[in-house]
Short mmCIF file of N, CA and C in Angstrom, two decimals:
data_model
loop_
_atom_site.label_atom_id
_atom_site.label_comp_id
_atom_site.label_asym_id
_atom_site.label_seq_id
_atom_site.Cartn_x
_atom_site.Cartn_y
_atom_site.Cartn_z
N MET A 1 117.19 25.24 35.88
CA MET A 1 116.58 24.41 36.90
C MET A 1 116.27 25.21 38.17
N ARG A 2 117.11 26.19 38.45
CA ARG A 2 116.89 27.02 39.63
C ARG A 2 115.54 27.72 39.56
N ASP A 3 115.16 28.17 38.35
CA ASP A 3 113.86 28.83 38.17
C ASP A 3 112.72 27.90 38.57
N ALA A 4 112.84 26.62 38.24
CA ALA A 4 111.79 25.66 38.56
C ALA A 4 111.63 25.51 40.06
N VAL A 5 112.73 25.46 40.78
CA VAL A 5 112.67 25.33 42.25
C VAL A 5 112.10 26.61 42.86
N GLU A 6 112.52 27.75 42.36
CA GLU A 6 111.98 29.02 42.87
C GLU A 6 110.48 29.13 42.60
N ARG A 7 110.04 28.70 41.43
CA ARG A 7 108.61 28.73 41.10
C ARG A 7 107.85 27.78 42.03
N PHE A 8 108.41 26.59 42.27
CA PHE A 8 107.80 25.64 43.20
C PHE A 8 107.68 26.26 44.59
N GLN A 9 108.73 26.94 45.03
CA GLN A 9 108.71 27.59 46.35
C GLN A 9 107.62 28.67 46.41
N ARG A 10 107.49 29.45 45.35
CA ARG A 10 106.44 30.49 45.32
C ARG A 10 105.05 29.85 45.35
N ALA A 11 104.89 28.73 44.65
CA ALA A 11 103.59 28.04 44.67
C ALA A 11 103.30 27.47 46.06
N GLN A 12 104.33 26.93 46.71
CA GLN A 12 104.15 26.46 48.08
C GLN A 12 103.72 27.61 48.99
N ALA A 13 104.36 28.76 48.83
CA ALA A 13 104.03 29.93 49.66
C ALA A 13 102.60 30.39 49.39
N LEU A 14 102.20 30.36 48.13
CA LEU A 14 100.83 30.75 47.76
C LEU A 14 99.82 29.85 48.47
N PHE A 15 100.05 28.55 48.42
CA PHE A 15 99.16 27.61 49.10
C PHE A 15 99.28 27.78 50.61
N GLY A 16 100.51 27.90 51.11
CA GLY A 16 100.74 28.02 52.54
C GLY A 16 100.07 29.24 53.15
N ASP A 17 100.05 30.35 52.42
CA ASP A 17 99.36 31.55 52.91
C ASP A 17 97.88 31.25 53.14
N ARG A 18 97.31 30.44 52.29
CA ARG A 18 95.90 30.10 52.43
C ARG A 18 95.68 29.09 53.57
N VAL A 19 96.64 28.18 53.76
CA VAL A 19 96.55 27.26 54.90
C VAL A 19 96.58 28.07 56.19
N ASP A 20 97.47 29.04 56.27
CA ASP A 20 97.57 29.89 57.46
C ASP A 20 96.27 30.65 57.72
N ALA A 21 95.50 30.91 56.68
CA ALA A 21 94.28 31.71 56.80
C ALA A 21 93.03 30.88 57.12
N VAL A 22 93.16 29.56 57.21
CA VAL A 22 91.99 28.72 57.49
C VAL A 22 91.51 29.00 58.91
N PRO A 23 90.27 29.47 59.06
CA PRO A 23 89.73 29.69 60.41
C PRO A 23 89.62 28.36 61.17
N ALA A 24 89.72 28.42 62.47
CA ALA A 24 89.72 27.22 63.31
C ALA A 24 88.53 26.30 63.02
N GLY A 25 87.36 26.84 62.78
CA GLY A 25 86.19 26.00 62.57
C GLY A 25 85.90 25.64 61.13
N ALA A 26 86.84 25.90 60.23
CA ALA A 26 86.57 25.73 58.80
C ALA A 26 87.17 24.47 58.18
N TRP A 27 87.82 23.64 58.96
CA TRP A 27 88.52 22.49 58.39
C TRP A 27 87.60 21.46 57.75
N GLU A 28 86.35 21.42 58.14
CA GLU A 28 85.42 20.45 57.54
C GLU A 28 84.54 21.07 56.45
N GLN A 29 84.75 22.34 56.15
CA GLN A 29 83.98 22.99 55.08
C GLN A 29 84.28 22.33 53.74
N PRO A 30 83.27 22.30 52.84
CA PRO A 30 83.51 21.72 51.51
C PRO A 30 84.37 22.65 50.65
N THR A 31 85.03 22.06 49.68
CA THR A 31 85.81 22.82 48.70
C THR A 31 85.11 22.73 47.35
N ALA A 32 85.72 23.29 46.33
CA ALA A 32 85.19 23.20 44.96
C ALA A 32 85.34 21.79 44.40
N LEU A 33 86.09 20.95 45.08
CA LEU A 33 86.30 19.57 44.64
C LEU A 33 85.22 18.68 45.24
N PRO A 34 84.47 17.98 44.42
CA PRO A 34 83.38 17.15 44.94
C PRO A 34 83.84 16.17 46.01
N GLY A 35 83.21 16.25 47.18
CA GLY A 35 83.50 15.33 48.27
C GLY A 35 84.73 15.67 49.10
N TRP A 36 85.39 16.77 48.81
CA TRP A 36 86.61 17.13 49.54
C TRP A 36 86.33 18.28 50.49
N SER A 37 86.73 18.08 51.75
CA SER A 37 86.68 19.16 52.73
C SER A 37 88.01 19.93 52.68
N VAL A 38 88.06 21.04 53.40
CA VAL A 38 89.30 21.79 53.52
C VAL A 38 90.40 20.89 54.08
N ARG A 39 90.06 20.13 55.11
CA ARG A 39 91.04 19.21 55.73
C ARG A 39 91.54 18.18 54.72
N HIS A 40 90.63 17.63 53.93
CA HIS A 40 91.00 16.64 52.92
C HIS A 40 91.95 17.26 51.90
N LEU A 41 91.64 18.47 51.44
CA LEU A 41 92.47 19.16 50.46
C LEU A 41 93.88 19.41 51.00
N VAL A 42 93.97 19.97 52.20
CA VAL A 42 95.28 20.24 52.79
C VAL A 42 96.02 18.92 53.04
N GLY A 43 95.30 17.91 53.50
CA GLY A 43 95.91 16.59 53.70
C GLY A 43 96.47 16.01 52.41
N HIS A 44 95.75 16.21 51.31
CA HIS A 44 96.22 15.75 49.99
C HIS A 44 97.54 16.42 49.63
N LEU A 45 97.63 17.73 49.85
CA LEU A 45 98.87 18.44 49.51
C LEU A 45 100.01 18.07 50.46
N VAL A 46 99.70 17.83 51.73
CA VAL A 46 100.73 17.37 52.66
C VAL A 46 101.25 16.00 52.20
N GLU A 47 100.34 15.13 51.83
CA GLU A 47 100.75 13.80 51.35
C GLU A 47 101.64 13.92 50.11
N GLU A 48 101.25 14.75 49.16
CA GLU A 48 102.07 14.93 47.96
C GLU A 48 103.46 15.44 48.31
N GLN A 49 103.54 16.40 49.22
CA GLN A 49 104.84 16.94 49.61
C GLN A 49 105.69 15.86 50.30
N ARG A 50 105.06 15.03 51.10
CA ARG A 50 105.78 13.99 51.83
C ARG A 50 106.31 12.90 50.90
N TRP A 51 105.63 12.64 49.78
CA TRP A 51 106.08 11.64 48.82
C TRP A 51 107.37 12.07 48.11
N LEU A 52 107.57 13.35 48.01
CA LEU A 52 108.65 13.88 47.19
C LEU A 52 110.04 13.36 47.57
N THR A 53 110.40 13.43 48.82
CA THR A 53 111.74 13.03 49.24
C THR A 53 112.04 11.57 48.91
N PRO A 54 111.17 10.62 49.29
CA PRO A 54 111.49 9.23 48.94
C PRO A 54 111.53 8.98 47.43
N LEU A 55 110.67 9.65 46.68
CA LEU A 55 110.71 9.47 45.23
C LEU A 55 112.03 9.97 44.66
N LEU A 56 112.51 11.10 45.14
CA LEU A 56 113.79 11.62 44.65
C LEU A 56 114.98 10.77 45.11
N ARG A 57 114.79 10.00 46.17
CA ARG A 57 115.84 9.06 46.62
C ARG A 57 115.83 7.79 45.79
N GLY A 58 114.84 7.65 44.90
CA GLY A 58 114.78 6.46 44.05
C GLY A 58 113.76 5.42 44.48
N GLU A 59 113.00 5.71 45.53
CA GLU A 59 111.97 4.76 45.93
C GLU A 59 110.83 4.78 44.92
N THR A 60 110.14 3.67 44.82
CA THR A 60 108.99 3.56 43.92
C THR A 60 107.71 3.70 44.73
N PRO A 61 106.58 3.90 44.06
CA PRO A 61 105.31 3.93 44.79
C PRO A 61 105.09 2.64 45.59
N GLU A 62 105.54 1.52 45.06
CA GLU A 62 105.40 0.25 45.79
C GLU A 62 106.25 0.25 47.05
N ASP A 63 107.46 0.82 46.96
CA ASP A 63 108.33 0.91 48.15
C ASP A 63 107.67 1.77 49.23
N ILE A 64 107.07 2.86 48.80
CA ILE A 64 106.47 3.81 49.74
C ILE A 64 105.19 3.24 50.33
N GLY A 65 104.43 2.53 49.50
CA GLY A 65 103.22 1.88 49.97
C GLY A 65 102.26 2.84 50.64
N ASP A 66 101.82 2.47 51.84
CA ASP A 66 100.85 3.31 52.55
C ASP A 66 101.51 4.14 53.66
N ARG A 67 102.81 4.37 53.52
CA ARG A 67 103.57 5.12 54.52
C ARG A 67 102.93 6.48 54.84
N PHE A 68 102.35 7.10 53.82
CA PHE A 68 101.78 8.43 54.02
C PHE A 68 100.25 8.42 53.93
N SER A 69 99.67 7.28 54.18
CA SER A 69 98.21 7.18 54.18
C SER A 69 97.67 7.61 55.54
N GLY A 70 96.39 7.92 55.56
CA GLY A 70 95.77 8.28 56.82
C GLY A 70 95.84 9.77 57.10
N ASP A 71 95.57 10.11 58.33
CA ASP A 71 95.53 11.52 58.74
C ASP A 71 96.94 12.04 58.98
N LEU A 72 97.44 12.80 58.03
CA LEU A 72 98.78 13.38 58.16
C LEU A 72 98.76 14.74 58.85
N LEU A 73 97.56 15.27 59.09
CA LEU A 73 97.45 16.61 59.67
C LEU A 73 97.43 16.60 61.19
N GLY A 74 96.91 15.54 61.78
CA GLY A 74 96.83 15.46 63.23
C GLY A 74 96.11 16.64 63.83
N ASP A 75 96.59 17.08 64.98
CA ASP A 75 95.98 18.21 65.69
C ASP A 75 96.54 19.55 65.24
N ASP A 76 97.51 19.53 64.34
CA ASP A 76 98.17 20.76 63.91
C ASP A 76 98.30 20.78 62.38
N PRO A 77 97.18 21.03 61.68
CA PRO A 77 97.24 21.03 60.21
C PRO A 77 98.23 22.04 59.64
N VAL A 78 98.32 23.21 60.25
CA VAL A 78 99.25 24.23 59.74
C VAL A 78 100.70 23.74 59.92
N GLY A 79 101.01 23.22 61.08
CA GLY A 79 102.36 22.70 61.32
C GLY A 79 102.69 21.53 60.41
N ALA A 80 101.70 20.66 60.17
CA ALA A 80 101.92 19.52 59.27
C ALA A 80 102.24 20.01 57.86
N TRP A 81 101.48 21.04 57.40
CA TRP A 81 101.75 21.60 56.08
C TRP A 81 103.16 22.18 56.04
N GLU A 82 103.51 23.00 57.02
CA GLU A 82 104.81 23.67 57.02
C GLU A 82 105.96 22.67 57.01
N ALA A 83 105.86 21.62 57.82
CA ALA A 83 106.93 20.62 57.88
C ALA A 83 107.06 19.88 56.55
N ALA A 84 105.93 19.49 55.98
CA ALA A 84 105.96 18.76 54.70
C ALA A 84 106.49 19.65 53.58
N ALA A 85 106.06 20.91 53.57
CA ALA A 85 106.51 21.85 52.53
C ALA A 85 108.01 22.10 52.63
N ASP A 86 108.51 22.28 53.85
CA ASP A 86 109.95 22.50 54.04
C ASP A 86 110.76 21.30 53.56
N GLU A 87 110.30 20.11 53.90
CA GLU A 87 111.00 18.89 53.48
C GLU A 87 111.01 18.77 51.96
N ALA A 88 109.86 19.02 51.33
CA ALA A 88 109.77 18.90 49.88
C ALA A 88 110.65 19.93 49.18
N LEU A 89 110.64 21.15 49.67
CA LEU A 89 111.48 22.18 49.06
C LEU A 89 112.95 21.80 49.18
N GLY A 90 113.34 21.31 50.33
CA GLY A 90 114.72 20.87 50.50
C GLY A 90 115.10 19.76 49.54
N ALA A 91 114.17 18.85 49.29
CA ALA A 91 114.44 17.74 48.37
C ALA A 91 114.63 18.24 46.94
N PHE A 92 113.75 19.12 46.48
CA PHE A 92 113.88 19.65 45.12
C PHE A 92 115.09 20.57 44.98
N ALA A 93 115.47 21.26 46.06
CA ALA A 93 116.58 22.21 46.00
C ALA A 93 117.95 21.53 46.12
N ALA A 94 117.97 20.25 46.46
CA ALA A 94 119.24 19.54 46.60
C ALA A 94 119.99 19.52 45.26
N PRO A 95 121.32 19.53 45.31
CA PRO A 95 122.09 19.52 44.06
C PRO A 95 121.67 18.37 43.13
N GLU A 96 121.45 18.71 41.90
CA GLU A 96 121.11 17.77 40.83
C GLU A 96 119.79 17.03 41.02
N ALA A 97 118.97 17.46 41.97
CA ALA A 97 117.69 16.77 42.21
C ALA A 97 116.81 16.77 40.97
N LEU A 98 116.76 17.89 40.26
CA LEU A 98 115.87 17.98 39.10
C LEU A 98 116.43 17.26 37.88
N GLU A 99 117.65 16.78 37.97
CA GLU A 99 118.24 16.01 36.87
C GLU A 99 117.97 14.52 37.02
N ARG A 100 117.37 14.14 38.12
CA ARG A 100 117.08 12.72 38.38
C ARG A 100 115.81 12.30 37.65
N THR A 101 115.53 11.02 37.74
CA THR A 101 114.28 10.46 37.24
C THR A 101 113.55 9.88 38.45
N VAL A 102 112.25 10.12 38.52
CA VAL A 102 111.44 9.54 39.58
C VAL A 102 110.49 8.53 38.96
N ILE A 103 110.09 7.58 39.76
CA ILE A 103 109.12 6.59 39.29
C ILE A 103 107.79 6.91 39.96
N LEU A 104 106.83 7.30 39.15
CA LEU A 104 105.48 7.61 39.63
C LEU A 104 104.56 6.45 39.30
N SER A 105 103.31 6.55 39.67
CA SER A 105 102.37 5.45 39.43
C SER A 105 102.24 5.12 37.95
N TYR A 106 102.50 6.09 37.08
CA TYR A 106 102.36 5.88 35.64
C TYR A 106 103.70 5.67 34.94
N GLY A 107 104.79 5.54 35.70
CA GLY A 107 106.07 5.24 35.09
C GLY A 107 107.15 6.25 35.41
N GLU A 108 108.29 6.10 34.72
CA GLU A 108 109.42 6.98 34.94
C GLU A 108 109.13 8.38 34.41
N THR A 109 109.54 9.38 35.19
CA THR A 109 109.30 10.78 34.85
C THR A 109 110.53 11.59 35.25
N PRO A 110 110.97 12.51 34.40
CA PRO A 110 112.06 13.39 34.83
C PRO A 110 111.62 14.19 36.07
N ALA A 111 112.52 14.31 37.02
CA ALA A 111 112.19 15.05 38.25
C ALA A 111 111.79 16.48 37.95
N ALA A 112 112.36 17.09 36.92
CA ALA A 112 111.97 18.46 36.55
C ALA A 112 110.51 18.51 36.12
N ALA A 113 110.04 17.49 35.41
CA ALA A 113 108.63 17.43 35.01
C ALA A 113 107.74 17.21 36.23
N TYR A 114 108.21 16.40 37.17
CA TYR A 114 107.48 16.17 38.41
C TYR A 114 107.37 17.47 39.20
N CYS A 115 108.44 18.24 39.24
CA CYS A 115 108.43 19.54 39.92
C CYS A 115 107.39 20.46 39.27
N ALA A 116 107.33 20.47 37.96
CA ALA A 116 106.34 21.30 37.25
C ALA A 116 104.93 20.86 37.59
N GLN A 117 104.69 19.56 37.60
CA GLN A 117 103.37 19.03 37.95
C GLN A 117 102.97 19.44 39.36
N MET A 118 103.90 19.29 40.29
CA MET A 118 103.63 19.66 41.68
C MET A 118 103.36 21.16 41.82
N THR A 119 104.09 21.96 41.06
CA THR A 119 103.90 23.41 41.09
C THR A 119 102.50 23.77 40.61
N ALA A 120 102.10 23.22 39.48
CA ALA A 120 100.77 23.51 38.94
C ALA A 120 99.69 23.08 39.91
N ASP A 121 99.86 21.92 40.53
CA ASP A 121 98.88 21.41 41.48
C ASP A 121 98.73 22.37 42.67
N LEU A 122 99.84 22.87 43.17
CA LEU A 122 99.79 23.82 44.28
C LEU A 122 99.05 25.10 43.91
N VAL A 123 99.29 25.60 42.71
CA VAL A 123 98.65 26.85 42.28
C VAL A 123 97.14 26.67 42.20
N VAL A 124 96.69 25.63 41.54
CA VAL A 124 95.24 25.42 41.38
C VAL A 124 94.60 25.15 42.74
N HIS A 125 95.26 24.34 43.57
CA HIS A 125 94.69 24.04 44.88
C HIS A 125 94.73 25.25 45.82
N ALA A 126 95.61 26.21 45.58
CA ALA A 126 95.59 27.45 46.36
C ALA A 126 94.26 28.17 46.14
N TRP A 127 93.80 28.17 44.90
CA TRP A 127 92.49 28.78 44.62
C TRP A 127 91.39 27.97 45.29
N ASP A 128 91.45 26.64 45.18
CA ASP A 128 90.43 25.78 45.80
C ASP A 128 90.29 26.10 47.29
N LEU A 129 91.43 26.22 47.95
CA LEU A 129 91.41 26.48 49.39
C LEU A 129 90.87 27.87 49.70
N ALA A 130 91.32 28.86 48.95
CA ALA A 130 90.82 30.22 49.16
C ALA A 130 89.32 30.29 48.94
N TYR A 131 88.84 29.65 47.90
CA TYR A 131 87.41 29.63 47.58
C TYR A 131 86.63 29.00 48.73
N ALA A 132 87.15 27.92 49.28
CA ALA A 132 86.45 27.20 50.35
C ALA A 132 86.34 28.01 51.63
N ILE A 133 87.35 28.81 51.93
CA ILE A 133 87.35 29.53 53.21
C ILE A 133 86.95 30.99 53.06
N GLY A 134 86.59 31.38 51.84
CA GLY A 134 86.22 32.78 51.62
C GLY A 134 87.42 33.70 51.68
N GLY A 135 88.57 33.17 51.33
CA GLY A 135 89.81 33.95 51.38
C GLY A 135 90.10 34.66 50.07
N VAL A 136 91.33 35.11 49.93
CA VAL A 136 91.77 35.83 48.74
C VAL A 136 91.90 34.83 47.59
N GLU A 137 91.01 34.96 46.61
CA GLU A 137 91.01 34.03 45.48
C GLU A 137 91.95 34.46 44.36
N ARG A 138 92.34 35.72 44.34
CA ARG A 138 93.24 36.21 43.28
C ARG A 138 94.62 35.60 43.49
N LEU A 139 95.12 34.93 42.48
CA LEU A 139 96.41 34.26 42.56
C LEU A 139 97.51 35.12 41.93
N ASP A 140 98.73 34.80 42.23
CA ASP A 140 99.90 35.49 41.68
C ASP A 140 99.88 35.41 40.15
N ASP A 141 99.93 36.56 39.49
CA ASP A 141 99.82 36.62 38.03
C ASP A 141 100.88 35.79 37.32
N ASN A 142 102.12 35.86 37.78
CA ASN A 142 103.19 35.10 37.14
C ASN A 142 102.98 33.60 37.28
N LEU A 143 102.57 33.16 38.46
CA LEU A 143 102.30 31.74 38.64
C LEU A 143 101.10 31.30 37.81
N VAL A 144 100.09 32.14 37.72
CA VAL A 144 98.92 31.81 36.91
C VAL A 144 99.31 31.67 35.44
N THR A 145 100.08 32.62 34.93
CA THR A 145 100.49 32.57 33.53
C THR A 145 101.28 31.30 33.24
N TRP A 146 102.21 30.97 34.11
CA TRP A 146 103.01 29.76 33.93
C TRP A 146 102.12 28.51 34.02
N THR A 147 101.24 28.47 35.02
CA THR A 147 100.39 27.29 35.22
C THR A 147 99.39 27.13 34.09
N LEU A 148 98.88 28.22 33.56
CA LEU A 148 97.98 28.13 32.40
C LEU A 148 98.71 27.50 31.22
N ALA A 149 99.92 27.93 30.94
CA ALA A 149 100.70 27.34 29.84
C ALA A 149 100.93 25.85 30.11
N TYR A 150 101.24 25.50 31.36
CA TYR A 150 101.43 24.10 31.72
C TYR A 150 100.13 23.32 31.50
N ALA A 151 99.02 23.86 31.97
CA ALA A 151 97.73 23.17 31.84
C ALA A 151 97.32 23.01 30.39
N GLU A 152 97.58 24.00 29.58
CA GLU A 152 97.22 23.90 28.16
C GLU A 152 97.99 22.78 27.48
N GLU A 153 99.17 22.49 27.97
CA GLU A 153 99.98 21.41 27.40
C GLU A 153 99.68 20.05 28.02
N HIS A 154 99.32 20.02 29.31
CA HIS A 154 99.24 18.75 30.03
C HIS A 154 97.86 18.35 30.53
N VAL A 155 96.91 19.25 30.55
CA VAL A 155 95.57 18.94 31.04
C VAL A 155 94.63 18.94 29.85
N ASP A 156 94.12 17.76 29.50
CA ASP A 156 93.34 17.66 28.26
C ASP A 156 91.92 18.19 28.38
N GLY A 157 91.48 18.52 29.57
CA GLY A 157 90.16 19.11 29.74
C GLY A 157 89.04 18.11 29.95
N SER A 158 89.36 16.81 29.91
CA SER A 158 88.31 15.81 30.09
C SER A 158 88.03 15.51 31.56
N GLY A 159 88.86 16.04 32.44
CA GLY A 159 88.68 15.81 33.87
C GLY A 159 89.47 14.60 34.32
N SER A 160 89.54 14.44 35.61
CA SER A 160 90.24 13.32 36.22
C SER A 160 89.43 12.92 37.45
N PRO A 161 88.79 11.76 37.42
CA PRO A 161 87.91 11.36 38.52
C PRO A 161 88.57 11.53 39.89
N GLY A 162 87.87 12.22 40.77
CA GLY A 162 88.36 12.44 42.12
C GLY A 162 89.29 13.63 42.27
N LEU A 163 89.75 14.20 41.15
CA LEU A 163 90.68 15.33 41.24
C LEU A 163 90.09 16.61 40.68
N PHE A 164 89.51 16.54 39.50
CA PHE A 164 88.86 17.72 38.95
C PHE A 164 87.87 17.32 37.87
N GLU A 165 86.92 18.21 37.67
CA GLU A 165 85.87 18.00 36.69
C GLU A 165 86.39 18.32 35.29
N ALA A 166 85.57 18.01 34.30
CA ALA A 166 85.91 18.37 32.91
C ALA A 166 85.99 19.89 32.79
N ALA A 167 86.72 20.33 31.79
CA ALA A 167 86.90 21.77 31.56
C ALA A 167 85.55 22.47 31.42
N VAL A 168 85.53 23.71 31.84
CA VAL A 168 84.35 24.57 31.76
C VAL A 168 84.59 25.54 30.61
N ASP A 169 83.57 25.77 29.80
CA ASP A 169 83.70 26.72 28.70
C ASP A 169 83.74 28.15 29.22
N VAL A 170 84.74 28.89 28.77
CA VAL A 170 84.84 30.33 29.04
C VAL A 170 85.32 31.01 27.77
N SER A 171 85.12 32.28 27.70
CA SER A 171 85.54 33.07 26.55
C SER A 171 87.07 33.03 26.38
N ASP A 172 87.51 33.03 25.15
CA ASP A 172 88.95 33.11 24.87
C ASP A 172 89.55 34.42 25.38
N THR A 173 88.70 35.40 25.62
CA THR A 173 89.18 36.69 26.10
C THR A 173 89.14 36.79 27.63
N ALA A 174 88.73 35.71 28.29
CA ALA A 174 88.72 35.71 29.76
C ALA A 174 90.15 35.88 30.27
N ASP A 175 90.29 36.41 31.47
CA ASP A 175 91.62 36.61 32.04
C ASP A 175 92.29 35.25 32.27
N PRO A 176 93.63 35.24 32.36
CA PRO A 176 94.36 33.97 32.49
C PRO A 176 93.91 33.11 33.68
N GLN A 177 93.62 33.72 34.82
CA GLN A 177 93.20 32.92 35.97
C GLN A 177 91.88 32.22 35.69
N THR A 178 90.93 32.92 35.10
CA THR A 178 89.64 32.31 34.77
C THR A 178 89.84 31.17 33.79
N ARG A 179 90.70 31.36 32.78
CA ARG A 179 90.96 30.31 31.80
C ARG A 179 91.65 29.10 32.44
N LEU A 180 92.59 29.36 33.36
CA LEU A 180 93.26 28.27 34.06
C LEU A 180 92.26 27.46 34.87
N LEU A 181 91.48 28.14 35.67
CA LEU A 181 90.52 27.44 36.53
C LEU A 181 89.50 26.68 35.70
N ALA A 182 89.04 27.28 34.61
CA ALA A 182 88.08 26.61 33.72
C ALA A 182 88.71 25.36 33.11
N ARG A 183 89.96 25.45 32.71
CA ARG A 183 90.66 24.30 32.12
C ARG A 183 90.71 23.14 33.11
N CYS A 184 90.79 23.48 34.39
CA CYS A 184 90.87 22.47 35.45
C CYS A 184 89.51 22.16 36.06
N GLY A 185 88.44 22.58 35.38
CA GLY A 185 87.09 22.21 35.81
C GLY A 185 86.51 23.03 36.94
N ARG A 186 87.13 24.16 37.26
CA ARG A 186 86.61 25.00 38.34
C ARG A 186 85.64 26.02 37.77
N ARG A 187 84.56 26.22 38.49
CA ARG A 187 83.56 27.22 38.11
C ARG A 187 83.75 28.42 39.03
N THR A 188 84.10 29.56 38.43
CA THR A 188 84.36 30.74 39.26
C THR A 188 83.14 31.64 39.31
#
């Protein structure tokens, strides 16, 4: 379980490095996600991080309601990301946190599986953010390899409205990052 938390922390750092690199005037730039700006993307990840603690405490999506709706970035998007990421990491790192069950919109899920989902989301969105701001698009090889294996098992390639497009065809010999991004509907 410790490996899962460490991998989550590395994925947070990967995304956080890109948040730190967002130029002041780039928050409204479009991303690879249809209809999403840089601000929207970072806000989405802040919201996901903020949901983590109450879910691990046993709250349901209905209990949480719209608590984390709206503009969570305020005037300090970087600070909002850092605070949310620190809180989420603390929640997953708490003793026995990954042995719990959380209730998500689609039902009960082992917290360890939720951690894996959140990790994969951070890795793919790190590329989205880098792509949008013209930053470093090359992702950590170990995280890419792990996330590709996760995506091959959990992402069917048909897309998810509002989150990612259908898978893009690439050669079986393409590098792991290209295959991961293609699986998640990203065109590199």
